[in-house]
Short mmCIF file of C-alpha atoms in Angstrom, two decimals:
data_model
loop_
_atom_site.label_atom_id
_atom_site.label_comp_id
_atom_site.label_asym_id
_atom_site.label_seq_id
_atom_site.Cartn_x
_atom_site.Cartn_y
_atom_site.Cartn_z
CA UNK F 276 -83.32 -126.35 77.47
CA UNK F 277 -84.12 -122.51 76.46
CA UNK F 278 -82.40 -120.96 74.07
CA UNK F 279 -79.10 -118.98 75.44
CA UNK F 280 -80.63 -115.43 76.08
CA UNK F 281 -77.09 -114.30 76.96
CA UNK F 282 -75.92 -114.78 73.73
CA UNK F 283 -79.10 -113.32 72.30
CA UNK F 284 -78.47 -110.35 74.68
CA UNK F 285 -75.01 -110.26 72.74
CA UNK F 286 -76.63 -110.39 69.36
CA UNK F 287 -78.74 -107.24 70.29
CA UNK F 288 -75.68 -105.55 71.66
CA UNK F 289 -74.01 -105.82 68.22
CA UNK F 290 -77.22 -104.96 66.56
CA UNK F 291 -77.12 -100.72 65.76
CA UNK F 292 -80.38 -98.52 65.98
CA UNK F 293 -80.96 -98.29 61.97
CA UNK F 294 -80.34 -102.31 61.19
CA UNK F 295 -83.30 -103.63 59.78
CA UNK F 296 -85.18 -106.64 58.19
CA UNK F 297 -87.96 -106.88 56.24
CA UNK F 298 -91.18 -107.94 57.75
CA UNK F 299 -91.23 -111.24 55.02
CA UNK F 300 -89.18 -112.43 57.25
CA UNK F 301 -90.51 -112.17 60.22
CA UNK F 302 -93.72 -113.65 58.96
CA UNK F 303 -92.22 -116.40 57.32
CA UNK F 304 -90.91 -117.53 61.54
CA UNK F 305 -94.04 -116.65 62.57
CA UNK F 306 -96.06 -118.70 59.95
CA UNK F 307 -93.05 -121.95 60.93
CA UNK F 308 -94.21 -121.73 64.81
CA UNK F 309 -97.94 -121.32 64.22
CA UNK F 310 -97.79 -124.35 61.81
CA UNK F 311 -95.34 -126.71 63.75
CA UNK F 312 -96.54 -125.59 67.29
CA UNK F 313 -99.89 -123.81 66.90
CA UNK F 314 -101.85 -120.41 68.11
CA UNK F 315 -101.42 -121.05 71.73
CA UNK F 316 -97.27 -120.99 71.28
CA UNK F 317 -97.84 -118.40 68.26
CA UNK F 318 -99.11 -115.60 70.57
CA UNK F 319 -96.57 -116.37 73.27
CA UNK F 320 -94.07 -115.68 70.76
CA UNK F 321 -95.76 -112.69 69.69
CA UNK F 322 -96.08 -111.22 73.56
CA UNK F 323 -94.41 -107.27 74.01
CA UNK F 324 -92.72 -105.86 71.29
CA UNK F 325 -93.93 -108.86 68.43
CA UNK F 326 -97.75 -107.63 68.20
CA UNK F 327 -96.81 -105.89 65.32
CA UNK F 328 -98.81 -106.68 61.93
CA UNK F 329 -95.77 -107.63 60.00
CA UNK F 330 -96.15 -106.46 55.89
CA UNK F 331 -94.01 -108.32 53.80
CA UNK F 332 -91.82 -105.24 51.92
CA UNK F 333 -91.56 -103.25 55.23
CA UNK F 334 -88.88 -103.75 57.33
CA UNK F 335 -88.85 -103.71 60.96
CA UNK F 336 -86.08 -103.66 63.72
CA UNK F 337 -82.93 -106.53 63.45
CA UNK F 338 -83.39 -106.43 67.14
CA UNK F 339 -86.52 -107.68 67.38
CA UNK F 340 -86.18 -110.28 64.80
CA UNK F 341 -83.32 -111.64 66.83
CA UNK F 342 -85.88 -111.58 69.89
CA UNK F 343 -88.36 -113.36 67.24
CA UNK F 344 -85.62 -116.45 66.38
CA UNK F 345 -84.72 -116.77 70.02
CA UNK F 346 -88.78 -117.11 70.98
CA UNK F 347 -89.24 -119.59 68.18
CA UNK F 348 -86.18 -121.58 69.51
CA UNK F 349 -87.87 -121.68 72.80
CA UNK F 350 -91.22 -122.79 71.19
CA UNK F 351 -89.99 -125.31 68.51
CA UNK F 352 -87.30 -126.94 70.87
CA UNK F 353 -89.44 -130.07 71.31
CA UNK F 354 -90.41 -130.74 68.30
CA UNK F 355 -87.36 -129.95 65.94
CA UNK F 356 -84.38 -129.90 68.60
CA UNK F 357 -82.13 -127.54 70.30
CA UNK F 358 -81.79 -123.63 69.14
CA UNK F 359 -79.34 -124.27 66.17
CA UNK F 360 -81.90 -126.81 64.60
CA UNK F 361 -84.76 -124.48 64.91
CA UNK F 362 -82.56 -121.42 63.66
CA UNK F 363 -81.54 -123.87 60.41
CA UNK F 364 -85.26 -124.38 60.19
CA UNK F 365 -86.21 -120.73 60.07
CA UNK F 366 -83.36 -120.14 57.52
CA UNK F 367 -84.55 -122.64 55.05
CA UNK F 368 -88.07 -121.89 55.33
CA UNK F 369 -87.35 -117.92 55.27
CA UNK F 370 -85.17 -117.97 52.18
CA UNK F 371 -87.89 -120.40 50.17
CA UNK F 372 -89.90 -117.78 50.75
CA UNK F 373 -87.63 -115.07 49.86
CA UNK F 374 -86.45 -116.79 46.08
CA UNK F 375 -90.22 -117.26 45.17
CA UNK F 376 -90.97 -113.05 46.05
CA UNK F 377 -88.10 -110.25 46.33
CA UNK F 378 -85.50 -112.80 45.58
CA UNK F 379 -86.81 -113.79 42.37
CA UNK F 380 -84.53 -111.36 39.98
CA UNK F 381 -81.29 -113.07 42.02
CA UNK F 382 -82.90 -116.80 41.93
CA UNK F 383 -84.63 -117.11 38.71
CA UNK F 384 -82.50 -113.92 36.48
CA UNK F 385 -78.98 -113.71 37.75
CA UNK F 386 -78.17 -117.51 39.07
CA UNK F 387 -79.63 -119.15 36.05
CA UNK F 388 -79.40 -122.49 38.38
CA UNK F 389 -75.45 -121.51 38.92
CA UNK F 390 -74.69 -121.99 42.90
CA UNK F 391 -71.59 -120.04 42.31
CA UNK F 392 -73.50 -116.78 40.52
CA UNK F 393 -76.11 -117.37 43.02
CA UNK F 394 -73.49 -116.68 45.84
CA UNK F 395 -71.82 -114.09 43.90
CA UNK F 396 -74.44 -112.32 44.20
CA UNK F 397 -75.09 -112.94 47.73
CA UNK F 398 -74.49 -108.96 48.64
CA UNK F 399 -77.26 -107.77 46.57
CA UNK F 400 -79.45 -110.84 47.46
CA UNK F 401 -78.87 -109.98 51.16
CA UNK F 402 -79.14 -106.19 50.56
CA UNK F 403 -82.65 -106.97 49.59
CA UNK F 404 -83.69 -108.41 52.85
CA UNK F 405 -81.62 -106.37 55.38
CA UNK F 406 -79.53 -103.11 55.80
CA UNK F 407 -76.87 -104.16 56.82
CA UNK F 408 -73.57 -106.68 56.73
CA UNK F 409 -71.35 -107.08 53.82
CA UNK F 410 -70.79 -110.61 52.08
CA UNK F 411 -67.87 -111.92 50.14
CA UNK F 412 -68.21 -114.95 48.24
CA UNK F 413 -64.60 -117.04 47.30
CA UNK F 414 -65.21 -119.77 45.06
CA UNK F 415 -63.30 -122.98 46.45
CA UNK F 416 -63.52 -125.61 44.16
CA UNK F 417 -65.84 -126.38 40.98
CA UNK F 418 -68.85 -127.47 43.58
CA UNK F 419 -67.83 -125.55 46.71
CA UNK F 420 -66.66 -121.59 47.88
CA UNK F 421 -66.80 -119.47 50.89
CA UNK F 422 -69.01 -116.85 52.04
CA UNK F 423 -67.56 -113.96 54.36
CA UNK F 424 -70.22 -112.51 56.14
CA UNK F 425 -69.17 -109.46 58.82
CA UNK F 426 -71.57 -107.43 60.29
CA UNK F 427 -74.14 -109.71 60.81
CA UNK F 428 -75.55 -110.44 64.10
CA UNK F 429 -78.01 -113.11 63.33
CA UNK F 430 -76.98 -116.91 64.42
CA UNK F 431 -74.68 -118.67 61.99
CA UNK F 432 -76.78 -121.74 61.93
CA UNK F 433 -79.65 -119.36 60.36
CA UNK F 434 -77.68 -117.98 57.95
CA UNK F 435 -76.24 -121.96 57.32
CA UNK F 436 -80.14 -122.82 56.93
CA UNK F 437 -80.37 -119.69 54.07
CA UNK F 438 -77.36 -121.38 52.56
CA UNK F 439 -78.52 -124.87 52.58
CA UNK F 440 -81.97 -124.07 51.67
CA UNK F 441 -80.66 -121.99 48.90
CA UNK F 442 -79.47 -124.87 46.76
CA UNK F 443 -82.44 -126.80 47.27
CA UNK F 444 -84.30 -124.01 45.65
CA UNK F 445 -82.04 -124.98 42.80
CA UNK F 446 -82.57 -128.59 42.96
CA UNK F 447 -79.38 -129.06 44.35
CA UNK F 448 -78.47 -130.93 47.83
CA UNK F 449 -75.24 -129.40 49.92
CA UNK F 450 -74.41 -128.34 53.01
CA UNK F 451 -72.66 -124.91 54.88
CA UNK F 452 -70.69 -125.27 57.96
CA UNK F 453 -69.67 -121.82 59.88
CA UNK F 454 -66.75 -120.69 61.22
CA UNK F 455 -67.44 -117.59 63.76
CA UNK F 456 -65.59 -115.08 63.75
CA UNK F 457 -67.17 -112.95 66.29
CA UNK F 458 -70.15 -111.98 67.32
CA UNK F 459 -71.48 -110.32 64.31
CA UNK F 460 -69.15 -112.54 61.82
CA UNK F 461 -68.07 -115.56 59.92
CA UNK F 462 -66.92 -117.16 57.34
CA UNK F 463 -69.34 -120.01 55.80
CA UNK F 464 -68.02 -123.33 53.94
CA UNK F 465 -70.60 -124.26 50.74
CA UNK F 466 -69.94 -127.63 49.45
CA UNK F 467 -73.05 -128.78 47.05
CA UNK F 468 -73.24 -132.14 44.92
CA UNK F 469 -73.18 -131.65 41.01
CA UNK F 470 -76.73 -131.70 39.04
CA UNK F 471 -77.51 -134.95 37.57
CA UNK F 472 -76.11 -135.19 34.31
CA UNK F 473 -78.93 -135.37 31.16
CA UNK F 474 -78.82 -137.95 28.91
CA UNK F 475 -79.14 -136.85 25.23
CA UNK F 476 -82.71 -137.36 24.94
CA UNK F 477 -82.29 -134.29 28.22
CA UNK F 478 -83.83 -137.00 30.77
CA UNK F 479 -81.89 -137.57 33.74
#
């Protein structure tokens, strides 16, 4: 089935002029279709306003990168399900990318393998891949908190694919479940299992 284009014509409404996202990003999707479905769906995706030779620290339109997630839906749909899978996809595969280049001062510095710093710090983490939104982050429980994201237009099962691919980057298995809010918000539910305890000789 193709992905809904009258939500995505929804997401663009919400979308203003300035919003932005940097071109790692866009890439990152880009380099997931091209590996998963190869050249021949690559340059589909790329057809009209896509041609553009993405640079990883320049940021390009939020429009067109919801254009971009809604093509790779389309593309990706047989081989890793409907839209939400493919958007959870891109979200894992786009913030592994992210934690390994701009996001290392948040992943490696400020976390220190801490889910609940690393969410804490979610605004700043987020501020260096986008201009816009605001995130809260509500710690829940010892292994668990909520994330208030407004502002946002992207799909909530992306942004649940950041999450979720966020504690793997810390060796850590969990999983986010939105609650929209609107369009352009929601409010995401982080559970995450606790680290293996080390033994005293510090194997696990």
């Amino acid at each position: 089935m193709p992905s809904n284009k009258t939500e995505l014509a929804a997401r663009i409404a919400a979308a203003q002029p300035g919003d932005s996202v940097r071109g790692l990003f866009f890439k990152s999707v880009l380099g997931l279709v091209q590996q998963r479905a190869g050249l021949a769906a690559l340059e589909a995706v790329r057809e009209g306003a896509l041609t553009a030779a993405y640079s990883d620290l320049l940021t390009y339109p939020a429009r067109d990168f919801l254009t971009l997630l809604y093509r790779a839906a389309d593309a990706l749909e047989s081989l890793l399900g409907a839209e939400d899978a493919v958007f959870h996809a891109c979200g894992e595969r786009d913030v592994a990318r992210f934690s390994s280049g701009p996001g290392m001062l948040i992943f490696g510095i400020i976390s220190r393998g801490d889910p609940h710093k690393l969410f804490a710090g979610a605004q700043m983490g987020y501020s260096a891949a986008v201009s816009y939104g605001s995130r809260e982050y509500v710690p829940t429980g010892p292994c668990s908190g909520t994330l208030h994201v407004r502002r946002d237009m992207l799909p909530p099962a992306y942004h649940e694919g950041i999450l979720t691919g966020a504690l793997k980057v810390l060796g850590l298995r969990g999983t986010a479940r939105a609650t929209p809010r609107g369009i352009d918000s929601a409010d995401y539910d982080i559970q995450w299992e606790p680290a293996p305890a080390l033994s005293p000789r510090g194997y696990r």
